Coordinates of C-alpha atoms and ligand atoms in Angstrom, one line a residue:
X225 CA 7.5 26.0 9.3
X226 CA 8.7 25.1 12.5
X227 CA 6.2 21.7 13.0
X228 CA 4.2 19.9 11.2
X229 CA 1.1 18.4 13.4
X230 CA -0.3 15.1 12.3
X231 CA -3.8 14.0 13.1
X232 CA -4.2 10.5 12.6
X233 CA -7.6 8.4 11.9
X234 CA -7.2 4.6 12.7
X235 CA -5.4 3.1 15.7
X236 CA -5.5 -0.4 14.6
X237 CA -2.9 -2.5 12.2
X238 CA -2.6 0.8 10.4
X239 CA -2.8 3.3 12.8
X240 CA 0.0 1.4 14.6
X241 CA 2.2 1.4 11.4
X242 CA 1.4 4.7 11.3
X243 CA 2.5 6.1 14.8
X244 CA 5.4 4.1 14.4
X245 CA 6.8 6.0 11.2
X246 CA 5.8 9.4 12.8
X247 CA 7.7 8.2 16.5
X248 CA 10.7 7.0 14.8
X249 CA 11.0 9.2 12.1
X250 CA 14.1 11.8 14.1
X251 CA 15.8 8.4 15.1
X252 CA 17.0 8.2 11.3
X253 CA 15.8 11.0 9.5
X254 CA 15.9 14.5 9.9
X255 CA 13.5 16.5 7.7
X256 CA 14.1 20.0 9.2
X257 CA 10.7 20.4 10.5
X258 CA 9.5 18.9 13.9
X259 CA 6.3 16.3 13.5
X260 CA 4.0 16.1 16.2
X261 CA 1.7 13.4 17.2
X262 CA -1.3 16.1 17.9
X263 CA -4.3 13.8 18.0
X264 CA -5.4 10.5 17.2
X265 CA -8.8 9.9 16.5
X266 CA -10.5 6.4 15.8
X267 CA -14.4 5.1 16.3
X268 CA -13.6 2.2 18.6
X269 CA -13.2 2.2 22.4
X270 CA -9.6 2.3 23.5
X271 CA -8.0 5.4 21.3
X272 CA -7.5 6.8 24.8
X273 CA -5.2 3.9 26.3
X274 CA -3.4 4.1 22.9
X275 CA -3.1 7.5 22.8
X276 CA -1.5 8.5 25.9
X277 CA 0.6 4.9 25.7
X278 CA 1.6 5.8 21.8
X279 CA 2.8 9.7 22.7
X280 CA -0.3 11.1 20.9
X281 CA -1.0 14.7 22.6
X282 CA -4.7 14.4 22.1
X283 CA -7.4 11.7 21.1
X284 CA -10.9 12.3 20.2
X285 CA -13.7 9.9 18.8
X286 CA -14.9 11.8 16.0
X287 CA -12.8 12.4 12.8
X288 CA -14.5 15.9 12.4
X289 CA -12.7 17.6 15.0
X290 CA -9.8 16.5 13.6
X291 CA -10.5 18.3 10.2
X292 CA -12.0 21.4 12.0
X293 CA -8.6 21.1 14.3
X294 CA -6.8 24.6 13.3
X295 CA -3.6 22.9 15.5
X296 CA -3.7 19.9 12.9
X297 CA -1.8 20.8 9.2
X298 CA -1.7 16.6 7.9
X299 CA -5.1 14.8 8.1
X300 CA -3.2 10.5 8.1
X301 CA -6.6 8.5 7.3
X302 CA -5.3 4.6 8.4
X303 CA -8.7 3.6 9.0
X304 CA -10.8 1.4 6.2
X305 CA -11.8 2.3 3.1
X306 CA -15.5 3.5 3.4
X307 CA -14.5 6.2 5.0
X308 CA -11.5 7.3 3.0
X309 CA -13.4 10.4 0.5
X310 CA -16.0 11.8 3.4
X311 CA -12.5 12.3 5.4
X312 CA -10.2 13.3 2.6
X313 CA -12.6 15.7 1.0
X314 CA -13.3 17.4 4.3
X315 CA -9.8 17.7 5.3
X316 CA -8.5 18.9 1.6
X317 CA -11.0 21.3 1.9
X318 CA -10.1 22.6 5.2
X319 CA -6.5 23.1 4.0
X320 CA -5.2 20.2 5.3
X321 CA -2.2 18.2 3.6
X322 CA -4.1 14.4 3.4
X323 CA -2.0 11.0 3.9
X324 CA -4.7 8.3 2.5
X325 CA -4.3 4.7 2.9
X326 CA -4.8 1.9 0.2
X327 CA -7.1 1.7 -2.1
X328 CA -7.7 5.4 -2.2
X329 CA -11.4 5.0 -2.3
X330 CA -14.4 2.4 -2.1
X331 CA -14.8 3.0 -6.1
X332 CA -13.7 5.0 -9.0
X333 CA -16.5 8.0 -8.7
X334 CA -15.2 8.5 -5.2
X335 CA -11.6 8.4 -5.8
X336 CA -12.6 11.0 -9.0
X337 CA -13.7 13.3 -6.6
X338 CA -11.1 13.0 -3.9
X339 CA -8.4 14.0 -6.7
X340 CA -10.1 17.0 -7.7
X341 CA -11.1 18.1 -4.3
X342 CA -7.4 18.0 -3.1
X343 CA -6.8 19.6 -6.2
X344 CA -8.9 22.6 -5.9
X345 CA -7.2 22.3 -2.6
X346 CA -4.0 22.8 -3.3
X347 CA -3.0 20.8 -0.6
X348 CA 0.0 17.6 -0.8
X349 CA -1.8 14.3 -0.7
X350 CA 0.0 10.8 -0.8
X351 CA -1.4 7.7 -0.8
X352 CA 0.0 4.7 1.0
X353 CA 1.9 2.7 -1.2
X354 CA 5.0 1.6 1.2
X355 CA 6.4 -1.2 -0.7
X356 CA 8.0 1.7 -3.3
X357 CA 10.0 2.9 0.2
X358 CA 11.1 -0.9 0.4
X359 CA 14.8 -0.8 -0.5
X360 CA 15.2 -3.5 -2.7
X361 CA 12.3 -2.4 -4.9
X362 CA 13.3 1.6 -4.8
X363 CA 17.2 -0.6 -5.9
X364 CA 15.3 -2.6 -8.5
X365 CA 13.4 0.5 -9.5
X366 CA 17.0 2.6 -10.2
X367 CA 18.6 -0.2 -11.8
X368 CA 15.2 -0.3 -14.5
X369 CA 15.5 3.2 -14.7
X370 CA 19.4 3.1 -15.8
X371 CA 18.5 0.6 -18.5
X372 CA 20.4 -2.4 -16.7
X373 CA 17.6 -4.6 -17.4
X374 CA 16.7 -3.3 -20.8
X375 CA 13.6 -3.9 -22.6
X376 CA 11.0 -5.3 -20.3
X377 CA 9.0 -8.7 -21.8
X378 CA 7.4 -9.8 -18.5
X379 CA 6.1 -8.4 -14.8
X380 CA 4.8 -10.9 -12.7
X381 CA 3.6 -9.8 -9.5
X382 CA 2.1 -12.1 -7.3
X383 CA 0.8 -11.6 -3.3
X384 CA -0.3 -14.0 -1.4
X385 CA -1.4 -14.2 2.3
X386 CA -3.0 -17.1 3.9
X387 CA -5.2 -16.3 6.8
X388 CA -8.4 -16.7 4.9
X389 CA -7.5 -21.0 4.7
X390 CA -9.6 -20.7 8.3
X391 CA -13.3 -20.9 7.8
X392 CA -14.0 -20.0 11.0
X393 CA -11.7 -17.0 10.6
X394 CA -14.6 -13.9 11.2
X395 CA -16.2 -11.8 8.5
X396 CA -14.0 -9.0 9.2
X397 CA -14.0 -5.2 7.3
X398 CA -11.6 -6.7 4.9
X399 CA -14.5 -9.0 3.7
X400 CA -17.2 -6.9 3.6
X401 CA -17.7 -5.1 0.3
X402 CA -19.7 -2.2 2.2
X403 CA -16.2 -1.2 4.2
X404 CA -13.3 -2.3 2.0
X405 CA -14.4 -1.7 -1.6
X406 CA -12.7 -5.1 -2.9
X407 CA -11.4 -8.3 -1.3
X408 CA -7.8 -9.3 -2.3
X409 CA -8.1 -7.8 -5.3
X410 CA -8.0 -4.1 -4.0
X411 CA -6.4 -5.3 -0.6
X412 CA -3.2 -6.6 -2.0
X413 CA -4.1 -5.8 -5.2
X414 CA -3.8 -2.1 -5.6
X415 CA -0.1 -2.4 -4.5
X416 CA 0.6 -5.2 -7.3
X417 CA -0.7 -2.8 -9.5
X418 CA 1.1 0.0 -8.0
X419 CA 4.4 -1.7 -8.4
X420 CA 3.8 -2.1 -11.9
X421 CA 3.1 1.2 -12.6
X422 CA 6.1 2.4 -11.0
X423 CA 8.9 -0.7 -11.9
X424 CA 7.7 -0.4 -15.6
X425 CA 4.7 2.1 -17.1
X426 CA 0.8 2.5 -17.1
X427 CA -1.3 -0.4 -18.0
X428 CA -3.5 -0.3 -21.2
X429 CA -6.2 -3.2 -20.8
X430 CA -6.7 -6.3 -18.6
X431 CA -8.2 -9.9 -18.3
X432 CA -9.5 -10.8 -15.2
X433 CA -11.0 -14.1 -13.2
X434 CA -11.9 -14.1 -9.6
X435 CA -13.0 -16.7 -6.5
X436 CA -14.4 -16.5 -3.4
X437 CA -13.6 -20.0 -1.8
X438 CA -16.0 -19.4 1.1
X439 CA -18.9 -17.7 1.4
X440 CA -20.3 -17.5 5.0
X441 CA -18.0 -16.7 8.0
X442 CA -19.0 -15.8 12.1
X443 CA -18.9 -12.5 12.2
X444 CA -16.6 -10.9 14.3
X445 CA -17.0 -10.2 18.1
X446 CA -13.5 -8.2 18.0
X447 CA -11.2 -7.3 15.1
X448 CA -7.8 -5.5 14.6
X449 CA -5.8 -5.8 11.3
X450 CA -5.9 -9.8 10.3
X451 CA -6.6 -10.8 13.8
X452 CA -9.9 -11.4 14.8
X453 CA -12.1 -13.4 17.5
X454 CA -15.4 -14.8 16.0
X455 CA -18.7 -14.2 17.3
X456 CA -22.0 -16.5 17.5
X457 CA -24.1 -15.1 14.2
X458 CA -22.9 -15.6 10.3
X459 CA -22.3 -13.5 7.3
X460 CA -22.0 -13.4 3.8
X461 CA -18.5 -12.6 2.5
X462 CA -19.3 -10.5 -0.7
X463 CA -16.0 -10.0 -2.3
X464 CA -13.3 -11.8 -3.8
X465 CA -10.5 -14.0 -1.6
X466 CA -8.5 -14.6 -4.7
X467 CA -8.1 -12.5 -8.0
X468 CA -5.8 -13.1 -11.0
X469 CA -5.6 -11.2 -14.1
X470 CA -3.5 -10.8 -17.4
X471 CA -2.5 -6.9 -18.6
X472 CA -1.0 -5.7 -21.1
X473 CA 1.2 -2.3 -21.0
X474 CA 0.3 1.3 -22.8
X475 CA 2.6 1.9 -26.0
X476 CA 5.1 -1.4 -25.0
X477 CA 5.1 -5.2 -25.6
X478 CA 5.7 -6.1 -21.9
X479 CA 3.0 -8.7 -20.5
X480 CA 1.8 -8.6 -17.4
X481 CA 0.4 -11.1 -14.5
X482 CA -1.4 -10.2 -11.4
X483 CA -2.3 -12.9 -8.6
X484 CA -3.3 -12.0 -5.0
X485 CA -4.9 -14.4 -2.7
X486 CA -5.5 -15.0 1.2
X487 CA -5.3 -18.9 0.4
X488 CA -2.0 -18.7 0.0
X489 CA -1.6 -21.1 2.7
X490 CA 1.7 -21.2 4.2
X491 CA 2.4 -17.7 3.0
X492 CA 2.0 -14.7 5.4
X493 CA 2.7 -11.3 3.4
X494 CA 4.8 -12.8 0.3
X495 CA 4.5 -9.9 -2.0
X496 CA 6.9 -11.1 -4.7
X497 CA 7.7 -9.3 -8.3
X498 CA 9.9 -10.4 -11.3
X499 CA 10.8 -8.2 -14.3
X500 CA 12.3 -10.3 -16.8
X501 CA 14.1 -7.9 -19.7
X502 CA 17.0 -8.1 -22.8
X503 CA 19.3 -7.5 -20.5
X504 CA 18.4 -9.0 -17.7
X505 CA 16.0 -10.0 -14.4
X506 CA 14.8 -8.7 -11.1
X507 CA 13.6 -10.4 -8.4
X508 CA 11.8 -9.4 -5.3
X509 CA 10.1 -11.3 -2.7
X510 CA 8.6 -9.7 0.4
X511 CA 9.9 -12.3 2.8
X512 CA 13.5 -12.1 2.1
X513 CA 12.7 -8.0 2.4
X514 CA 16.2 -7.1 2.8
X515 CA 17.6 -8.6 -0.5
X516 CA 17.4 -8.5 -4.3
X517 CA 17.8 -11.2 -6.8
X518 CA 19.9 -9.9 -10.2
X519 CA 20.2 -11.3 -13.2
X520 CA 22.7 -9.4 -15.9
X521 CA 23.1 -11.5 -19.3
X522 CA 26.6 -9.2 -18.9
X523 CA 28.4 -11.1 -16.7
X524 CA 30.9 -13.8 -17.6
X525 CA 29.9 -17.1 -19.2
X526 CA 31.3 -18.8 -16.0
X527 CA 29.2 -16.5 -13.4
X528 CA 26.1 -16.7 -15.3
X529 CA 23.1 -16.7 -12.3
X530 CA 21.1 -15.0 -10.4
X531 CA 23.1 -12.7 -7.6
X532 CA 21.4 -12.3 -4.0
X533 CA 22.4 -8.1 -3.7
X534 CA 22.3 -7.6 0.4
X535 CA 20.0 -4.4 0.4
X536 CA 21.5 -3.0 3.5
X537 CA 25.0 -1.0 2.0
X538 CA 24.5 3.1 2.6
X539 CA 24.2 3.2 -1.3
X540 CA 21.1 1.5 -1.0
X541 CA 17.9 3.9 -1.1
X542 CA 17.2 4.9 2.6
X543 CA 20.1 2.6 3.9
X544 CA 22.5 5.5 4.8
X545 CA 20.1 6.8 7.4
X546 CA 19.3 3.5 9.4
X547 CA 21.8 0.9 10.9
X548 CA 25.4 -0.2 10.0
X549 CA 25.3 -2.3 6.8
X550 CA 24.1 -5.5 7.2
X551 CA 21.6 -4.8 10.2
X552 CA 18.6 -4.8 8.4
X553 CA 14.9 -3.0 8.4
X554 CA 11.7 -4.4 8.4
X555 CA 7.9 -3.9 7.4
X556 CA 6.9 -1.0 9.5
X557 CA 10.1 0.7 8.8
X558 CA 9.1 1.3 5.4
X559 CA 6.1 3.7 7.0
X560 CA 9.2 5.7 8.6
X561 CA 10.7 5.9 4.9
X562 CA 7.2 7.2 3.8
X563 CA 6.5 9.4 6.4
X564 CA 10.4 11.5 6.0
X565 CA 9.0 11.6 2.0
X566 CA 5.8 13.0 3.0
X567 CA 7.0 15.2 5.6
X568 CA 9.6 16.5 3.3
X569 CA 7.2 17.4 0.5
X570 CA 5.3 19.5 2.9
X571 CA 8.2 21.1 4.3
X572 CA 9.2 21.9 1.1
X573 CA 5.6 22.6 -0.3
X574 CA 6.3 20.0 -3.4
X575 CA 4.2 17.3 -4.4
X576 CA 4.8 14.3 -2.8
X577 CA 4.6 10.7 -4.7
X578 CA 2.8 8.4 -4.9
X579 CA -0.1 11.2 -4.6
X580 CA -4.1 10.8 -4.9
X581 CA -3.4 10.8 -9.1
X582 CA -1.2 7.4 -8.2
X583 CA -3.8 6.0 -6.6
X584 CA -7.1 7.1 -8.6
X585 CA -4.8 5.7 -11.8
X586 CA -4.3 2.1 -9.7
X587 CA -8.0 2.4 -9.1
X588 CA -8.9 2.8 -12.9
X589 CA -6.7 -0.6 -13.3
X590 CA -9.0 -2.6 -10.3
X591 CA -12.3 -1.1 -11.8
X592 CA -11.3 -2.2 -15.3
X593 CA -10.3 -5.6 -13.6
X594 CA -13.3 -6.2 -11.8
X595 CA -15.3 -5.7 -15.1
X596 CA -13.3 -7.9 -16.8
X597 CA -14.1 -10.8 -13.9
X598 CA -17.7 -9.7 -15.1
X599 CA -17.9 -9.2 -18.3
X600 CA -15.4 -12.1 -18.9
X601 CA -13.7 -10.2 -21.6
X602 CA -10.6 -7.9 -22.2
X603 CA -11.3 -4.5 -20.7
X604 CA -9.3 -1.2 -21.5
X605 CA -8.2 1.0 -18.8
X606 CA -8.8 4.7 -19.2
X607 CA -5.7 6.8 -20.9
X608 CA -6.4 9.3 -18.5
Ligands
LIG977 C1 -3.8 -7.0 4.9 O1 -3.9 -7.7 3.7 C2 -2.6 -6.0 4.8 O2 -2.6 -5.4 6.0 C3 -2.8 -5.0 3.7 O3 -4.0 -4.2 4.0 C4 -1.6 -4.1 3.7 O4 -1.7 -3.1 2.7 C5 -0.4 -5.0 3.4 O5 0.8 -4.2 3.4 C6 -0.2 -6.0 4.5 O6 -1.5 -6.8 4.6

């Protein structure tokens, strides 16, 4: 396999993270196969100006040809949700390896079918979970793994944004249950509930409350990502802004608590997690990206504290290929992490990780959430 040709749906906040990881991925990686930008495709006027000003070889406005491209071996959908299975199905079954952003679907039944579609398939899926490929959590993650933090007791993960604090910011896709599924709770959500399941084990049942603070915004005249300029007309916002709920794991004793919100105020993309175990504690918060916090009950009586590890040495995960120690990575560089994984797995026909499983499994944990804000009970998530 001499190339492997990427066709990408989205050219927005995602589609931008995207073409950055496949541009900059032979700066710092080299995964033995060339990847080429072969076509980017997106709904919206100005895929062409991106296109030819992003190095994409083609553009097109209609994700078919894409799928029906014999030139194109990974379909990348960074476009929002609702469109997520029609794409992925198509593409898994015209052979194509599928890159899938988060949530994997609008709602369970369509994620069901997306996993066994790829499946029949036999093609390598991943879904977009790029806080694993943050250092410090990938750090955190080995350190759990090599029992330095013992038995866990408590994961608290909580994400919080603020750009919702605005009433007059617009009713944008992220809003609308129709395009995105969930609000905050599968937004930021699903990769709250990712991190648990790969910093501890599979969750067993949950408790869940949710809010939506405001419920008519201007809807949206133009939109990219969490910008947007507001139009003349109103809307009804019909999912959550804010969700909260209590887990516990399958077959441990750890306790678990999930908050997301875009009230955050004052926060911009603080995704912060702390494991707290016999041993030990971990924490990580999104806007000191670069460091971990460490706790080991091991160390000297006189030292006792949390340590700040600097998660830039070349025995950090993914450290060795960027910059000197010490010169640090940022948000989209975790897409170039992701992408050398991805690529890699194709290369070497092996599943790549977190896959369409990972993400139908975090989508069993939303749905079973969103129940629970309904029912107002405890709700169990399915075993399998
Ligand atoms: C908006 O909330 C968003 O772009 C999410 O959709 C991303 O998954 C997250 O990484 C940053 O914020």
């Amino acid at each position: 396999m001499k190339a492997i040709r990427v066709g990408l749906i989205g050219h927005k906040f995602m589609g931008r993270a995207h073409t950055h990881a496949y541009t900059d991925l032979p700066l710092f990686f080299d995964p033995g196969v060339e990847v080429v930008k072969q076509v980017l495709c997106s709904n919206e006027p100005g895929v062409e100006a991106a296109a030819r000003r992003w190095g994409w070889e083609n553009w097109t406005l209609d994700w078919k040809k894409v799928v029906a491209d014999p030139e194109v071996d990974l379909v990348d959908i960074a476009a929002p949700s609702a469109i997520h299975a029609e794409v992925a199905i198509a593409a898994a079954r015209a052979g194509k390896h599928v890159f899938c952003e988060k949530p994997l679907a609008l709602n369970l039944a369509d994620a069901e079918k997306m996993v066994e579609e790829a499946k029949k398939a036999g093609v390598v899926t991943m879904i977009g979970f790029n806080y694993r490929r943050v250092p410090a959590l990938a750090l955190a993650r080995q350190l759990i793994q090599e029992g330095e933090i013992g038995d866990i007791f408590h994961f608290r993960g909580c994400y919080q944004q603020g750009w919702l604090v605005d009433p007059g910011f617009p009713l944008a896709w992220r809003l609308r249950k129709a395009a995105a599924g969930y609000g905050s709770h599968g937004d930021l959500g699903a990769h709250v509930v990712d991190l648990a399941r790969f910093l501890v084990g599979e969750l067993q049942e949950v408790c869940c409350f949710q809010e939506t603070f405001i419920r008519q915004r201007p809807k949206p005249e133009f939109e990219d990502g969490l910008v947007a300029k507001a139009g003349k007309e109103m809307g009804e916002v019909d999912v959550d802004d804010a969700s909260a709920f209590l887990a516990r794991f399958r077959g441990r004793k750890t306790m678990g608590y999930f908050e997301v919100t875009r009230y955050g105020n004052g926060h911009r993309n603080q995704n912060r997690i702390e494991i707290n175990g016999s041993k030990g504690s971990l924490i990580f918060d999104m806007e000191k990206m670069n460091e971990l916090e460490v706790y080991l009950g091991s160390d000297p009586a006189n030292l006792q504290g949390f340590r700040r590890v600097q998660v830039g040495e070349g025995v950090h995960p993914y450290m060795a290929n960027w910059f000197p120690a010490g010169h640090i990575i940022g948000y989209g560089d975790t897409f170039v992490n992701q992408a050398f994984d991805l690529i890699t797995a194709i290369k070497e026909g092996k599943a790549a990780s977190p896959d369409f499983l990972d993400g139908l499994k975090c989508q069993q944990v939303l749905e079973a959430a969103d129940r629970s804000a309904h029912s107002r009970q405890w709700e169990t998530v399915p075993a399998k």
